[in-house]
Amino acid sequence: MSSSQKNNKSAGIARRRFLQKTALAAGAITIVPRHVLGRGFIAPNDKINLGFIGLGKQSNGLAKRFTANTEAQIIAASDVWTTKMDWFKNHISSLYATERKLDTYDSVQLYGDYKQLLENKEVDAVVIATPDHWHAVMGIDTLHAGKHVFLEKPLTHRISEGIELVKTVKKTGKTLQTGSMQRSGENFRRACELVRNGYLGDISKILVNVGDPAIPYNLKAEEMPKEVDWNAWCGPAPLLDYNHRLAPSRNDVDFWPDWRKYRETGGGILCDWGAHMFDIAQWALGMDRSGPIRYIPPTDRSAVRGLRMFYENGIEMVHEDFDRGWGVRFIGSEGTLDISRSYLEATPETILTTSLKPSDIRLYNSNGNHYQDWLDAIKNNTPPLCDVETGHRSASICNIANIAYQLGRPLEWDPVEQHFKGDIEANALRHRKNRVF
């Protein structure tokens, strides 16, 4: 045994003896500082220190929710834009004043390089809200740094990234929550419980309306702002021409950045909203560890709706506009049910007044707080509502849908081995060769 191993073993024994003596002396449960318990341990009553990576428009709402609805402390933040780092620090100060009644809160350390944030030993967990092309790389780096992860949806940009992310969570033992917060909505859970327990009868078809598939980048080059490290913004993606619609320098713009639309940096609105709505279909069907096995795109190569997907049990799911905005329609032998963020309706209406039986399946209830659910899972070492495998499978549907639209031919998918059957070109699109930068 090396001297370092002996020292580590002695330190561990000493720590355990200290805990035993402390508990005996107190005669009750004692709250012990985390540094005594060892790195990575978070006592049940200890506040979790958060870092944020990606300080664009999505970070606005996330920061408010973690400030208003949890007891976590936001202590670090990173972005490649100096303008957004300055904005975020002021934003957090304002949130602490309004939500926590603190006159001053100036405890957010800023980093232009996210890897420097990961070296901060006071950060316990990290919220990642970057463009999609960075999700997997940063998520895996964060897990290897010994920190828990809240990763925005869609979880990954490529199927292979999701497979690797699942492996990394298992290897590190850290907690990852996917930002598919619709699962924390009471109406969405209610809809899924009605479907799962057969109150619509046998489900034959599901309609999912979300946006268009991804397209190749096509914006005109504009002058590069001085406030950004553009090479780092592009990162593993190709080095693209700058355009403010792709990535504005400020968050107070009246549009959501267009990186979501392009294959190089996102998955189209098909992925952006599909990670929400296909996710609800998966939850209702009990398919969180699987997915459709056959994808049939429309014969019109220019079509942006009409992709048909089939589960092994014969249920058909269609990417189709049913004239109710982004939402999901379940069609069963005993009725239909429509669900979105603005409605929950059924035909016949009596379906919605049905009371679940004691023997019925009850789905995970996060009590409406997707963010505290993650923090509780960290403290209790329990699975969160939308764990890494769940997020990966929902993102996979979106990514496969993009591949099907791109290739314009039927695809056979093996959800166990997670590859396409007999299609070399489609299998190659499961991956992306990351740019060295």
CSV table of C-alpha atoms in Angstrom, one decimal:
chain,number,residue,atom,x,y,z
A,1,MET,CA,0.0,0.0,0.0
A,2,SER,CA,1.4,3.4,-1.0
A,3,SER,CA,1.8,6.2,1.5
A,4,SER,CA,-1.0,8.2,-0.1
A,5,GLN,CA,-3.4,5.2,0.2
A,6,LYS,CA,-2.4,4.8,3.8
A,7,ASN,CA,-3.1,8.5,4.4
A,8,ASN,CA,-6.5,8.2,2.7
A,9,LYS,CA,-7.4,5.1,4.7
A,10,SER,CA,-6.3,6.7,8.0
A,11,ALA,CA,-8.3,9.9,7.1
A,12,GLY,CA,-11.4,7.8,6.5
A,13,ILE,CA,-11.1,5.9,9.7
A,14,ALA,CA,-10.6,9.1,11.6
A,15,ARG,CA,-13.7,10.6,10.0
A,16,ARG,CA,-15.8,7.6,10.9
A,17,ARG,CA,-14.6,7.7,14.5
A,18,PHE,CA,-15.3,11.4,14.8
A,19,LEU,CA,-18.9,10.9,13.6
A,20,GLN,CA,-19.4,8.0,16.0
A,21,LYS,CA,-18.1,10.0,19.0
A,22,THR,CA,-20.1,13.1,18.0
A,23,ALA,CA,-23.4,11.2,17.7
A,24,LEU,CA,-22.8,9.4,21.0
A,25,ALA,CA,-21.9,12.6,22.8
A,26,ALA,CA,-25.0,14.4,21.5
A,27,GLY,CA,-27.3,11.5,22.2
A,28,ALA,CA,-29.2,12.3,19.1
A,29,ILE,CA,-28.9,12.9,15.3
A,30,THR,CA,-26.2,15.5,14.7
A,31,ILE,CA,-25.8,17.7,11.6
A,32,VAL,CA,-22.2,17.5,10.6
A,33,PRO,CA,-20.4,19.9,8.2
A,34,ARG,CA,-20.0,18.5,4.7
A,35,HIS,CA,-16.2,19.0,4.8
A,36,VAL,CA,-16.0,16.5,7.7
A,37,LEU,CA,-18.1,13.9,5.8
A,38,GLY,CA,-16.0,14.1,2.7
A,39,ARG,CA,-16.2,15.6,-0.8
A,40,GLY,CA,-19.5,15.0,-2.6
A,41,PHE,CA,-21.5,14.3,0.6
A,42,ILE,CA,-24.4,16.6,1.2
A,43,ALA,CA,-26.1,16.5,4.6
A,44,PRO,CA,-29.9,16.4,4.5
A,45,ASN,CA,-30.3,19.9,6.0
A,46,ASP,CA,-27.4,21.4,4.0
A,47,LYS,CA,-28.0,23.9,1.3
A,48,ILE,CA,-26.7,22.8,-2.1
A,49,ASN,CA,-24.4,25.2,-3.9
A,50,LEU,CA,-25.2,25.6,-7.6
A,51,GLY,CA,-23.2,26.6,-10.6
A,52,PHE,CA,-24.8,27.7,-13.9
A,53,ILE,CA,-23.3,27.0,-17.3
A,54,GLY,CA,-25.0,28.8,-20.1
A,55,LEU,CA,-26.5,32.2,-19.2
A,56,GLY,CA,-28.8,32.9,-22.1
A,57,LYS,CA,-32.6,33.4,-22.0
A,58,GLN,CA,-33.4,30.0,-20.5
A,59,SER,CA,-31.2,30.8,-17.5
A,60,ASN,CA,-33.5,33.6,-16.6
A,61,GLY,CA,-36.4,31.4,-15.6
A,62,LEU,CA,-34.2,28.7,-14.2
A,63,ALA,CA,-32.4,31.0,-11.9
A,64,LYS,CA,-35.7,32.4,-10.6
A,65,ARG,CA,-37.1,28.9,-9.9
A,66,PHE,CA,-34.0,27.8,-8.0
A,67,THR,CA,-34.1,31.0,-6.0
A,68,ALA,CA,-37.8,31.2,-5.3
A,69,ASN,CA,-38.7,27.5,-5.1
A,70,THR,CA,-35.7,25.9,-3.4
A,71,GLU,CA,-33.1,26.6,-0.7
A,72,ALA,CA,-30.2,26.1,-3.1
A,73,GLN,CA,-27.5,28.8,-3.3
A,74,ILE,CA,-26.3,30.0,-6.7
A,75,ILE,CA,-22.6,30.7,-6.2
A,76,ALA,CA,-21.0,30.4,-9.7
A,77,ALA,CA,-21.8,31.0,-13.3
A,78,SER,CA,-20.1,30.6,-16.7
A,79,ASP,CA,-20.6,31.8,-20.2
A,80,VAL,CA,-18.6,32.7,-23.3
A,81,TRP,CA,-20.3,36.1,-23.4
A,82,THR,CA,-19.1,38.8,-21.0
A,83,THR,CA,-22.4,40.6,-21.5
A,84,LYS,CA,-24.3,37.6,-20.3
A,85,MET,CA,-22.1,37.0,-17.3
A,86,ASP,CA,-22.6,40.6,-16.2
A,87,TRP,CA,-26.3,40.4,-16.7
A,88,PHE,CA,-26.6,37.1,-14.8
A,89,LYS,CA,-24.7,38.5,-11.8
A,90,ASN,CA,-27.1,41.4,-11.6
A,91,HIS,CA,-30.1,39.2,-12.2
A,92,ILE,CA,-29.2,36.9,-9.3
A,93,SER,CA,-28.7,39.9,-7.0
A,94,SER,CA,-32.1,41.2,-8.0
A,95,LEU,CA,-33.7,37.7,-7.4
A,96,TYR,CA,-32.2,37.4,-4.0
A,97,ALA,CA,-33.5,40.8,-3.1
A,98,THR,CA,-37.1,40.1,-4.3
A,99,GLU,CA,-37.4,36.4,-3.5
A,100,ARG,CA,-35.2,36.0,-0.4
A,101,LYS,CA,-35.3,39.6,0.9
A,102,LEU,CA,-31.5,40.1,0.9
A,103,ASP,CA,-30.4,43.7,0.3
A,104,THR,CA,-27.1,42.5,-1.2
A,105,TYR,CA,-26.1,39.2,-2.7
A,106,ASP,CA,-22.7,39.4,-4.4
A,107,SER,CA,-21.6,35.8,-4.1
A,108,VAL,CA,-21.6,34.7,-7.7
A,109,GLN,CA,-18.2,33.9,-9.1
A,110,LEU,CA,-18.0,34.3,-12.9
A,111,TYR,CA,-15.9,32.1,-15.2
A,112,GLY,CA,-15.4,32.5,-19.0
A,113,ASP,CA,-14.3,28.9,-19.2
A,114,TYR,CA,-16.8,26.4,-17.7
A,115,LYS,CA,-13.9,24.0,-16.8
A,116,GLN,CA,-12.7,26.5,-14.3
A,117,LEU,CA,-16.2,26.5,-12.7
A,118,LEU,CA,-16.0,22.7,-12.4
A,119,GLU,CA,-12.7,23.1,-10.5
A,120,ASN,CA,-14.5,25.1,-7.8
A,121,LYS,CA,-14.8,22.7,-4.9
A,122,GLU,CA,-17.6,24.7,-3.3
A,123,VAL,CA,-20.0,23.9,-6.2
A,124,ASP,CA,-22.0,20.8,-5.5
A,125,ALA,CA,-24.2,20.7,-8.6
A,126,VAL,CA,-24.5,22.4,-12.0
A,127,VAL,CA,-27.4,23.6,-14.1
A,128,ILE,CA,-26.5,23.4,-17.8
A,129,ALA,CA,-28.6,25.6,-20.1
A,130,THR,CA,-26.4,25.9,-23.1
A,131,PRO,CA,-27.3,25.3,-26.8
A,132,ASP,CA,-27.9,21.6,-27.5
A,133,HIS,CA,-24.5,20.9,-29.2
A,134,TRP,CA,-22.8,21.5,-25.9
A,135,HIS,CA,-25.1,19.5,-23.6
A,136,ALA,CA,-23.4,16.1,-23.6
A,137,VAL,CA,-19.8,17.3,-23.5
A,138,MET,CA,-20.5,19.6,-20.6
A,139,GLY,CA,-22.7,17.1,-18.8
A,140,ILE,CA,-20.1,14.4,-18.9
A,141,ASP,CA,-17.3,16.8,-17.8
A,142,THR,CA,-19.5,17.9,-14.9
A,143,LEU,CA,-20.2,14.3,-13.8
A,144,HIS,CA,-16.5,13.4,-14.0
A,145,ALA,CA,-15.8,16.5,-11.8
A,146,GLY,CA,-17.9,14.9,-9.1
A,147,LYS,CA,-20.9,17.2,-9.4
A,148,HIS,CA,-24.6,16.5,-9.9
A,149,VAL,CA,-26.3,17.8,-13.1
A,150,PHE,CA,-29.6,19.5,-14.1
A,151,LEU,CA,-29.4,19.3,-17.9
A,152,GLU,CA,-31.8,21.1,-20.1
A,153,LYS,CA,-33.8,19.2,-22.7
A,154,PRO,CA,-33.4,17.8,-25.3
A,155,LEU,CA,-30.8,16.0,-23.2
A,156,THR,CA,-28.4,15.4,-26.1
A,157,HIS,CA,-27.7,16.4,-29.7
A,158,ARG,CA,-26.8,12.9,-31.0
A,159,ILE,CA,-28.0,9.4,-30.0
A,160,SER,CA,-24.5,8.2,-29.2
A,161,GLU,CA,-24.1,11.1,-26.8
A,162,GLY,CA,-27.1,10.0,-24.8
A,163,ILE,CA,-25.7,6.5,-24.6
A,164,GLU,CA,-22.4,7.8,-23.2
A,165,LEU,CA,-24.2,10.1,-20.8
A,166,VAL,CA,-26.2,7.2,-19.3
A,167,LYS,CA,-23.0,5.2,-18.9
A,168,THR,CA,-21.3,8.2,-17.2
A,169,VAL,CA,-24.1,8.7,-14.7
A,170,LYS,CA,-23.9,5.0,-13.7
A,171,LYS,CA,-20.1,5.2,-13.4
A,172,THR,CA,-20.0,8.3,-11.3
A,173,GLY,CA,-23.1,7.7,-9.2
A,174,LYS,CA,-24.2,11.3,-9.5
A,175,THR,CA,-27.7,12.5,-9.9
A,176,LEU,CA,-28.9,13.9,-13.3
A,177,GLN,CA,-32.3,15.5,-13.8
A,178,THR,CA,-33.5,16.2,-17.3
A,179,GLY,CA,-35.2,19.6,-17.7
A,180,SER,CA,-38.4,18.0,-19.0
A,181,MET,CA,-40.4,19.9,-16.4
A,182,GLN,CA,-43.8,19.1,-17.9
A,183,ARG,CA,-43.7,15.9,-15.9
A,184,SER,CA,-44.0,18.0,-12.8
A,185,GLY,CA,-47.2,19.5,-14.1
A,186,GLU,CA,-50.4,18.1,-12.4
A,187,ASN,CA,-52.4,18.0,-15.7
A,188,PHE,CA,-49.7,16.1,-17.6
A,189,ARG,CA,-49.4,13.5,-14.8
A,190,ARG,CA,-53.2,13.2,-14.6
A,191,ALA,CA,-53.4,12.7,-18.4
A,192,CYS,CA,-50.7,10.0,-18.4
A,193,GLU,CA,-52.3,8.2,-15.5
A,194,LEU,CA,-55.6,8.1,-17.3
A,195,VAL,CA,-53.9,6.6,-20.4
A,196,ARG,CA,-51.7,4.2,-18.5
A,197,ASN,CA,-54.6,2.8,-16.5
A,198,GLY,CA,-56.8,2.2,-19.6
A,199,TYR,CA,-59.5,4.8,-19.1
A,200,LEU,CA,-59.3,5.6,-22.9
A,201,GLY,CA,-59.5,1.9,-23.7
A,202,ASP,CA,-56.8,0.5,-26.0
A,203,ILE,CA,-54.6,3.2,-27.4
A,204,SER,CA,-54.3,2.9,-31.2
A,205,LYS,CA,-52.8,6.2,-32.2
A,206,ILE,CA,-51.1,9.2,-30.7
A,207,LEU,CA,-50.8,12.6,-32.5
A,208,VAL,CA,-47.9,14.8,-31.4
A,209,ASN,CA,-47.7,18.4,-32.8
A,210,VAL,CA,-44.4,20.1,-32.4
A,211,GLY,CA,-42.2,22.2,-34.8
A,212,ASP,CA,-40.2,21.5,-37.9
A,213,PRO,CA,-37.1,19.2,-38.3
A,214,ALA,CA,-33.6,20.7,-38.2
A,215,ILE,CA,-32.1,22.3,-41.3
A,216,PRO,CA,-28.5,23.0,-42.3
A,217,TYR,CA,-27.2,26.4,-41.1
A,218,ASN,CA,-28.0,29.1,-43.6
A,219,LEU,CA,-27.7,32.5,-41.9
A,220,LYS,CA,-25.6,35.3,-43.5
A,221,ALA,CA,-22.3,36.3,-41.8
A,222,GLU,CA,-22.4,39.4,-39.7
A,223,GLU,CA,-19.7,41.3,-37.8
A,224,MET,CA,-18.4,39.5,-34.8
A,225,PRO,CA,-19.2,41.1,-31.4
A,226,LYS,CA,-16.2,41.8,-29.2
A,227,GLU,CA,-18.0,40.4,-26.1
A,228,VAL,CA,-17.9,36.7,-27.1
A,229,ASP,CA,-15.4,33.9,-27.5
A,230,TRP,CA,-17.0,32.6,-30.7
A,231,ASN,CA,-14.6,29.7,-31.1
A,232,ALA,CA,-15.7,28.5,-27.6
A,233,TRP,CA,-19.4,29.1,-28.4
A,234,CYS,CA,-19.2,26.9,-31.4
A,235,GLY,CA,-17.1,24.4,-29.5
A,236,PRO,CA,-17.6,20.8,-30.7
A,237,ALA,CA,-19.8,22.0,-33.6
A,238,PRO,CA,-18.4,23.4,-36.9
A,239,LEU,CA,-17.1,26.9,-36.7
A,240,LEU,CA,-20.1,28.8,-38.1
A,241,ASP,CA,-20.4,32.4,-39.4
A,242,TYR,CA,-21.7,34.7,-36.7
A,243,ASN,CA,-25.3,36.0,-36.9
A,244,HIS,CA,-27.2,37.7,-34.1
A,245,ARG,CA,-30.3,35.5,-34.7
A,246,LEU,CA,-28.2,32.5,-34.0
A,247,ALA,CA,-26.8,33.9,-30.8
A,248,PRO,CA,-27.6,37.4,-29.6
A,249,SER,CA,-25.2,39.2,-27.4
A,250,ARG,CA,-28.0,40.1,-24.9
A,251,ASN,CA,-30.9,38.3,-23.3
A,252,ASP,CA,-33.5,41.2,-23.6
A,253,VAL,CA,-34.3,40.4,-27.3
A,254,ASP,CA,-37.8,39.6,-28.4
A,255,PHE,CA,-37.0,36.3,-29.9
A,256,TRP,CA,-35.6,32.9,-28.8
A,257,PRO,CA,-32.1,32.3,-30.4
A,258,ASP,CA,-32.2,30.4,-33.6
A,259,TRP,CA,-29.5,27.9,-32.8
A,260,ARG,CA,-32.4,25.6,-32.0
A,261,LYS,CA,-33.3,25.4,-35.7
A,262,TYR,CA,-30.0,24.1,-37.2
A,263,ARG,CA,-28.5,20.7,-37.4
A,264,GLU,CA,-25.1,22.0,-36.3
A,265,THR,CA,-26.3,23.4,-33.0
A,266,GLY,CA,-29.8,22.0,-32.3
A,267,GLY,CA,-32.4,19.6,-33.6
A,268,GLY,CA,-35.0,21.9,-35.0
A,269,ILE,CA,-38.2,22.8,-33.0
A,270,LEU,CA,-39.0,19.1,-33.6
A,271,CYS,CA,-36.3,18.4,-30.9
A,272,ASP,CA,-36.8,21.6,-28.9
A,273,TRP,CA,-40.5,20.9,-28.2
A,274,GLY,CA,-40.5,17.2,-29.1
A,275,ALA,CA,-38.4,16.6,-26.0
A,276,HIS,CA,-41.4,17.8,-24.1
A,277,MET,CA,-44.3,16.3,-26.0
A,278,PHE,CA,-42.9,13.0,-27.2
A,279,ASP,CA,-41.7,12.7,-23.6
A,280,ILE,CA,-45.3,12.8,-22.4
A,281,ALA,CA,-46.3,10.1,-24.9
A,282,GLN,CA,-43.5,7.9,-23.6
A,283,TRP,CA,-44.6,8.5,-20.0
A,284,ALA,CA,-48.2,7.7,-20.7
A,285,LEU,CA,-47.2,4.4,-22.5
A,286,GLY,CA,-44.7,3.3,-19.9
A,287,MET,CA,-41.9,3.4,-22.5
A,288,ASP,CA,-39.3,5.4,-20.6
A,289,ARG,CA,-36.7,2.7,-21.2
A,290,SER,CA,-37.6,2.0,-24.8
A,291,GLY,CA,-39.3,3.7,-27.8
A,292,PRO,CA,-40.7,3.2,-31.3
A,293,ILE,CA,-39.1,0.5,-33.5
A,294,ARG,CA,-40.2,1.7,-36.9
A,295,TYR,CA,-40.1,5.3,-38.4
A,296,ILE,CA,-41.8,6.0,-41.8
A,297,PRO,CA,-41.3,9.5,-43.2
A,298,PRO,CA,-43.7,11.2,-45.6
A,299,THR,CA,-43.0,10.5,-49.3
A,300,ASP,CA,-42.8,14.2,-50.0
A,301,ARG,CA,-39.1,15.0,-49.1
A,302,SER,CA,-40.0,18.7,-48.4
A,303,ALA,CA,-42.7,17.8,-45.8
A,304,VAL,CA,-42.1,18.9,-42.2
A,305,ARG,CA,-45.0,16.9,-40.8
A,306,GLY,CA,-46.3,13.4,-41.3
A,307,LEU,CA,-43.6,11.1,-39.8
A,308,ARG,CA,-45.2,7.9,-38.6
A,309,MET,CA,-43.6,5.9,-35.7
A,310,PHE,CA,-44.7,2.5,-34.5
A,311,TYR,CA,-44.1,0.8,-31.1
A,312,GLU,CA,-43.6,-2.9,-31.0
A,313,ASN,CA,-47.1,-3.3,-29.6
A,314,GLY,CA,-48.6,-1.7,-32.7
A,315,ILE,CA,-49.4,1.7,-31.3
A,316,GLU,CA,-48.8,4.4,-34.0
A,317,MET,CA,-47.4,7.8,-33.1
A,318,VAL,CA,-47.6,10.6,-35.7
A,319,HIS,CA,-45.8,13.9,-36.0
A,320,GLU,CA,-48.9,15.8,-37.1
A,321,ASP,CA,-50.6,19.2,-36.6
A,322,PHE,CA,-54.1,18.6,-35.1
A,323,ASP,CA,-54.8,22.4,-35.0
A,324,ARG,CA,-54.3,22.9,-31.2
A,325,GLY,CA,-50.8,24.2,-31.0
A,326,TRP,CA,-48.0,22.2,-29.5
A,327,GLY,CA,-49.6,19.2,-27.8
A,328,VAL,CA,-50.5,15.5,-27.7
A,329,ARG,CA,-53.7,13.7,-28.6
A,330,PHE,CA,-54.2,10.1,-27.4
A,331,ILE,CA,-56.8,8.1,-29.4
A,332,GLY,CA,-58.2,5.1,-27.7
A,333,SER,CA,-61.1,2.6,-28.2
A,334,GLU,CA,-63.1,4.4,-25.5
A,335,GLY,CA,-62.3,8.0,-26.2
A,336,THR,CA,-59.7,10.6,-26.9
A,337,LEU,CA,-57.6,13.0,-24.7
A,338,ASP,CA,-55.8,16.2,-25.6
A,339,ILE,CA,-53.1,17.6,-23.4
A,340,SER,CA,-50.8,20.7,-23.7
A,341,ARG,CA,-49.7,23.5,-21.4
A,342,SER,CA,-53.0,25.3,-22.0
A,343,TYR,CA,-55.6,22.5,-22.0
A,344,LEU,CA,-56.6,19.1,-20.8
A,345,GLU,CA,-59.7,17.9,-22.6
A,346,ALA,CA,-61.3,14.5,-23.3
A,347,THR,CA,-64.1,13.0,-25.3
A,348,PRO,CA,-66.3,11.9,-23.6
A,349,GLU,CA,-65.8,14.5,-20.9
A,350,THR,CA,-66.5,12.0,-18.2
A,351,ILE,CA,-63.0,10.6,-18.7
A,352,LEU,CA,-61.6,13.6,-16.8
A,353,THR,CA,-63.9,13.1,-13.8
A,354,THR,CA,-62.8,9.5,-13.4
A,355,SER,CA,-61.4,8.7,-10.0
A,356,LEU,CA,-58.4,6.4,-10.0
A,357,LYS,CA,-58.9,3.1,-8.2
A,358,PRO,CA,-56.6,2.0,-5.3
A,359,SER,CA,-55.2,-0.7,-7.6
A,360,ASP,CA,-54.4,1.8,-10.4
A,361,ILE,CA,-50.8,2.8,-11.3
A,362,ARG,CA,-49.8,6.1,-9.7
A,363,LEU,CA,-47.0,8.0,-11.5
A,364,TYR,CA,-44.2,9.8,-9.8
A,365,ASN,CA,-45.5,13.0,-8.2
A,366,SER,CA,-42.9,15.8,-7.8
A,367,ASN,CA,-45.4,18.0,-6.1
A,368,GLY,CA,-45.1,20.5,-8.9
A,369,ASN,CA,-41.5,21.4,-8.2
A,370,HIS,CA,-39.1,19.9,-10.8
A,371,TYR,CA,-36.2,21.7,-9.3
A,372,GLN,CA,-36.6,20.8,-5.7
A,373,ASP,CA,-37.2,17.2,-6.9
A,374,TRP,CA,-33.6,17.2,-8.2
A,375,LEU,CA,-32.2,18.6,-5.0
A,376,ASP,CA,-34.1,16.1,-2.9
A,377,ALA,CA,-32.8,13.3,-5.1
A,378,ILE,CA,-29.3,14.5,-4.6
A,379,LYS,CA,-29.7,14.6,-0.8
A,380,ASN,CA,-31.6,11.3,-0.5
A,381,ASN,CA,-29.5,9.5,-3.2
A,382,THR,CA,-32.8,8.5,-4.9
A,383,PRO,CA,-33.8,8.7,-8.6
A,384,PRO,CA,-35.3,12.0,-9.8
A,385,LEU,CA,-38.5,12.3,-11.7
A,386,CYS,CA,-36.8,12.5,-15.1
A,387,ASP,CA,-33.5,10.7,-14.8
A,388,VAL,CA,-30.8,10.3,-17.5
A,389,GLU,CA,-32.2,7.2,-19.2
A,390,THR,CA,-35.7,8.8,-19.4
A,391,GLY,CA,-34.2,12.0,-20.9
A,392,HIS,CA,-32.0,10.0,-23.3
A,393,ARG,CA,-34.9,8.0,-24.6
A,394,SER,CA,-37.1,11.0,-25.3
A,395,ALA,CA,-34.3,12.8,-27.0
A,396,SER,CA,-33.6,9.7,-29.1
A,397,ILE,CA,-37.1,9.8,-30.5
A,398,CYS,CA,-36.5,13.4,-31.6
A,399,ASN,CA,-33.0,12.6,-33.0
A,400,ILE,CA,-34.2,9.6,-34.9
A,401,ALA,CA,-37.1,11.6,-36.3
A,402,ASN,CA,-34.7,14.1,-37.7
A,403,ILE,CA,-32.6,11.3,-39.3
A,404,ALA,CA,-35.8,9.9,-40.9
A,405,TYR,CA,-36.8,13.3,-42.3
A,406,GLN,CA,-33.3,13.8,-43.5
A,407,LEU,CA,-32.9,10.5,-45.3
A,408,GLY,CA,-36.5,10.2,-46.5
A,409,ARG,CA,-36.8,6.5,-46.1
A,410,PRO,CA,-38.3,4.0,-43.5
A,411,LEU,CA,-36.0,3.1,-40.6
A,412,GLU,CA,-36.0,0.1,-38.4
A,413,TRP,CA,-34.7,0.9,-34.9
A,414,ASP,CA,-33.6,-1.6,-32.2
A,415,PRO,CA,-34.3,0.2,-28.8
A,416,VAL,CA,-32.3,-2.5,-26.9
A,417,GLU,CA,-29.1,-2.4,-28.9
A,418,GLN,CA,-29.8,1.3,-29.9
A,419,HIS,CA,-28.9,1.1,-33.5
A,420,PHE,CA,-30.6,1.0,-36.9
A,421,LYS,CA,-31.1,-2.4,-38.5
A,422,GLY,CA,-29.2,-2.8,-41.8
A,423,ASP,CA,-28.7,0.9,-42.5
A,424,ILE,CA,-25.1,2.0,-42.5
A,425,GLU,CA,-25.9,5.6,-43.4
A,426,ALA,CA,-28.5,6.0,-40.7
A,427,ASN,CA,-26.2,4.5,-38.1
A,428,ALA,CA,-23.5,6.9,-39.0
A,429,LEU,CA,-25.9,9.8,-38.2
A,430,ARG,CA,-26.2,8.5,-34.6
A,431,HIS,CA,-22.8,10.1,-34.0
A,432,ARG,CA,-21.0,13.4,-34.6
A,433,LYS,CA,-17.3,14.0,-35.0
A,434,ASN,CA,-16.6,16.8,-32.6
A,435,ARG,CA,-14.4,19.7,-33.8
A,436,VAL,CA,-11.1,20.2,-32.1
A,437,PHE,CA,-11.0,23.8,-30.9
